[in-house]
Amino acid sequence: MVKQRKISASSSEPGAFQDTPDFSESSDIVTFPELNLANHFLIAMPSMLDPIFGGTVIYLCEHNADGALGVIINKPTDMTMEVLFERVDLTLEIRPDLAPIAEKPVMFGGPVQIERGFVLHTIASQFSSMVRVTDEIALTTSKDILEAVASGNGPEKILVSLGCAGWSAGQLEQEIVKNGWLTVAAEPSIIFDLPIAERFVAAVKLLGIDPMMLTGEAGHA
């Protein structure tokens, strides 16, 4: 069995988009050691005016005592999958069932390791740098998953992003306590099936909250 490489959740200085994405192998912190929000959505509260995270939905892949790591699922870049494959020297097979993949946008996953590719996908086989989040969803950072997609043998559903979102130990918990995020158990169909523009509202509705009411409450803060 191929050994899975753990993806670190520690933060690093954000970089800039590069021509060839890499698919290679604080004080007063509040801590909740038993809290594990992996396989949950983080939904940015309307009060969050951060230009990076405002209006975002993040799928959390790892959350433990060392920190947390996730991928923004509703912030597309202007790069298509076809362009990404060209930049990593891969060519999509000319097949009708692969045509929709070529036009899909690559997502902005977050400001950490922005030169690296992160692929959320349904589990069909093992890849060299794959972390299983659930029995259905995994996160892979190695190029072999793109090679499988290019040949038509990849996972049924994928979301490719450049960069991720990372928090150090206790940092995410502190942001949640300060009402920066709503949290809810993730629904895979929102990640893989819904149009990007509909993902925020759909995630909020998982909480049984009308997104318009949420916006109105924030307006009176």
Coordinates of C-alpha atoms in Angstrom, one line a residue:
M1 CA 0.0 0.0 0.0
V2 CA 1.3 3.4 -0.9
K3 CA 2.2 5.5 2.2
Q4 CA 0.0 8.6 2.5
R5 CA 1.9 11.8 3.0
K6 CA 0.4 14.1 5.7
I7 CA -0.3 17.6 4.4
S8 CA 0.7 20.2 7.0
A9 CA -1.8 22.6 8.2
S10 CA 0.7 25.2 9.3
S11 CA 0.6 28.6 7.7
S12 CA 3.3 30.1 5.4
E13 CA 3.7 33.4 3.6
P14 CA 1.3 33.7 0.6
G15 CA 3.1 33.7 -2.7
A16 CA 1.9 34.6 -6.2
F17 CA 0.5 32.6 -9.0
Q18 CA 3.2 31.0 -11.0
D19 CA 3.2 29.8 -14.6
T20 CA 3.7 26.2 -13.6
P21 CA 1.7 25.2 -10.5
D22 CA 3.4 22.8 -8.2
F23 CA 1.8 19.3 -8.0
S24 CA 5.0 17.7 -6.6
E25 CA 5.4 15.2 -4.1
S26 CA -0.8 34.3 18.3
S27 CA -1.6 35.5 21.9
D28 CA -4.9 34.8 23.8
I29 CA -5.5 31.7 21.7
V30 CA -8.6 29.8 22.6
T31 CA -8.2 26.0 22.4
F32 CA -10.8 23.2 22.1
P33 CA -8.7 20.0 22.0
E34 CA -11.8 17.8 21.3
L35 CA -13.2 19.9 18.5
N36 CA -12.7 18.3 15.1
L37 CA -14.4 20.1 12.2
A38 CA -12.9 18.1 9.3
N39 CA -15.6 17.4 6.7
H40 CA -17.4 20.6 7.7
F41 CA -18.0 23.8 5.8
L42 CA -16.8 27.1 7.2
I43 CA -19.1 29.8 6.1
A44 CA -17.8 33.4 6.3
M45 CA -20.1 35.6 8.4
P46 CA -21.3 38.8 6.7
S47 CA -19.3 40.8 9.2
M48 CA -16.1 39.4 7.7
L49 CA -14.8 42.1 5.4
D50 CA -11.5 40.4 4.7
P51 CA -10.9 40.6 0.9
I52 CA -9.7 37.0 0.7
F53 CA -12.2 35.2 3.0
G54 CA -15.3 37.5 2.8
G55 CA -18.2 35.6 1.2
T56 CA -16.4 32.3 1.1
V57 CA -17.2 28.7 1.9
I58 CA -14.3 26.6 3.0
Y59 CA -14.3 22.8 3.1
L60 CA -12.1 21.7 6.0
C61 CA -9.9 18.7 5.3
E62 CA -7.9 18.6 8.5
H63 CA -8.6 19.9 12.0
N64 CA -6.7 18.7 15.0
A65 CA -4.5 20.0 17.9
D66 CA -1.9 21.2 15.5
G67 CA -4.2 23.5 13.5
A68 CA -6.5 23.2 10.5
L69 CA -6.4 23.1 6.7
G70 CA -9.1 23.6 4.1
V71 CA -9.9 24.7 0.6
I72 CA -12.2 27.6 -0.6
I73 CA -14.8 26.1 -2.9
N74 CA -16.6 29.2 -4.3
K75 CA -13.8 31.5 -5.5
P76 CA -12.8 30.7 -9.1
T77 CA -9.7 32.0 -10.8
D78 CA -9.6 33.0 -14.5
M79 CA -7.6 29.8 -15.2
T80 CA -9.4 26.9 -16.8
M81 CA -8.6 23.2 -16.3
E82 CA -7.4 23.0 -19.9
V83 CA -4.8 25.8 -19.3
L84 CA -3.7 24.1 -16.0
F85 CA -3.2 20.8 -17.8
E86 CA -1.1 22.6 -20.5
R87 CA 1.1 24.2 -17.8
V88 CA 1.8 20.9 -16.2
D89 CA 2.6 19.3 -19.6
L90 CA -0.5 17.1 -19.7
T91 CA -3.1 16.7 -22.5
L92 CA -6.7 15.8 -21.9
E93 CA -7.8 12.8 -24.0
I94 CA -10.2 13.9 -26.8
R95 CA -13.3 12.3 -25.4
P96 CA -16.9 13.7 -25.1
D97 CA -17.1 12.9 -21.4
L98 CA -14.0 14.8 -20.6
A99 CA -15.0 18.0 -22.6
P100 CA -16.8 19.6 -19.6
I101 CA -13.7 19.3 -17.4
A102 CA -11.6 21.4 -19.8
E103 CA -13.7 24.4 -19.3
K104 CA -14.1 24.2 -15.6
P105 CA -12.3 27.0 -13.6
V106 CA -9.5 26.3 -11.3
M107 CA -10.4 27.6 -7.8
F108 CA -8.5 29.9 -5.5
G109 CA -8.2 27.6 -2.5
G110 CA -6.6 30.1 -0.1
P111 CA -3.6 32.3 0.5
V112 CA -1.3 29.5 1.8
Q113 CA 1.1 27.7 -0.6
I114 CA -0.6 29.4 -3.5
E115 CA 1.9 27.9 -6.0
R116 CA 0.8 24.4 -5.1
G117 CA -2.2 22.5 -6.5
F118 CA -4.8 20.9 -4.2
V119 CA -7.4 18.5 -5.5
L120 CA -10.6 17.6 -3.7
H121 CA -12.1 14.5 -5.2
T122 CA -14.2 11.5 -4.7
I123 CA -12.2 8.4 -3.9
A124 CA -11.8 5.9 -6.7
S125 CA -8.1 4.8 -6.2
Q126 CA -5.0 5.6 -4.3
F127 CA -2.7 8.5 -5.2
S128 CA 0.8 9.1 -3.9
S129 CA 0.0 12.2 -1.8
M130 CA -3.6 11.6 -0.8
V131 CA -5.2 12.3 2.6
R132 CA -8.6 10.7 3.1
V133 CA -11.1 13.1 4.7
T134 CA -14.0 10.7 4.7
D135 CA -14.9 7.4 3.1
E136 CA -16.0 9.4 0.1
I137 CA -13.8 12.5 -0.2
A138 CA -10.0 12.9 -0.2
L139 CA -7.4 15.7 -0.8
T140 CA -4.5 15.0 -3.1
T141 CA -1.5 17.2 -4.0
S142 CA 0.5 15.0 -6.3
K143 CA 0.5 15.2 -10.1
D144 CA -0.5 11.6 -10.5
I145 CA -4.2 12.5 -10.0
L146 CA -4.1 14.9 -12.9
E147 CA -2.4 12.3 -15.0
A148 CA -5.3 9.9 -14.2
V149 CA -7.8 12.6 -15.1
A150 CA -6.0 13.4 -18.4
S151 CA -6.2 9.7 -19.4
G152 CA -9.8 9.4 -18.5
N153 CA -9.2 7.2 -15.5
G154 CA -9.5 9.8 -12.7
P155 CA -12.0 10.3 -9.9
E156 CA -15.6 10.8 -10.9
K157 CA -15.8 14.2 -9.3
I158 CA -12.9 16.7 -8.7
L159 CA -12.4 20.3 -7.6
V160 CA -8.9 21.7 -8.3
S161 CA -7.5 24.7 -6.5
L162 CA -4.3 26.6 -6.3
G163 CA -3.5 27.4 -2.6
C164 CA -5.3 26.4 0.6
A165 CA -6.4 28.0 3.8
G166 CA -4.4 27.2 6.9
W167 CA -4.7 27.9 10.7
S168 CA -2.2 27.4 13.4
A169 CA -3.1 25.6 16.7
G170 CA -6.2 27.3 18.2
Q171 CA -6.4 30.0 15.6
L172 CA -9.6 28.7 13.9
E173 CA -11.3 28.2 17.2
Q174 CA -10.6 31.7 18.2
E175 CA -12.0 33.0 14.9
I176 CA -15.2 30.9 15.4
V177 CA -15.6 32.3 19.0
K178 CA -15.4 35.8 17.6
N179 CA -18.2 35.0 15.2
G180 CA -16.0 35.0 12.1
W181 CA -17.4 31.7 10.8
L182 CA -20.5 29.6 10.8
T183 CA -19.9 25.8 10.7
V184 CA -22.0 23.0 9.4
A185 CA -21.4 19.4 8.3
A186 CA -20.4 19.4 4.6
E187 CA -22.6 18.1 1.8
P188 CA -20.5 16.7 -1.1
S189 CA -23.0 17.7 -3.8
I190 CA -22.4 21.4 -2.9
I191 CA -18.7 21.0 -3.6
F192 CA -18.9 19.0 -6.8
D193 CA -22.3 19.5 -8.4
L194 CA -23.7 23.0 -7.7
P195 CA -22.7 26.0 -9.8
I196 CA -20.1 28.1 -8.0
A197 CA -22.4 31.1 -7.6
E198 CA -24.9 28.9 -5.7
R199 CA -22.6 27.3 -3.2
F200 CA -22.6 30.0 -0.5
V201 CA -26.4 30.1 -0.2
A202 CA -26.7 26.3 -0.3
A203 CA -24.2 26.0 2.5
V204 CA -26.0 28.5 4.6
K205 CA -29.3 26.7 4.0
L206 CA -27.8 23.5 5.5
L207 CA -28.1 25.4 8.8
G208 CA -31.8 26.1 8.3
I209 CA -31.0 29.8 8.0
D210 CA -32.4 32.1 5.3
P211 CA -29.3 33.8 3.9
M212 CA -31.2 37.1 3.5
M213 CA -32.0 37.1 7.2
L214 CA -28.3 36.5 8.0
T215 CA -27.4 39.5 5.8
G216 CA -30.0 41.6 7.5
E217 CA -28.8 40.8 11.0
A218 CA -25.3 41.7 10.0
G219 CA -26.5 45.1 8.7
H220 CA -27.8 46.0 12.1
A221 CA -24.5 45.2 13.9

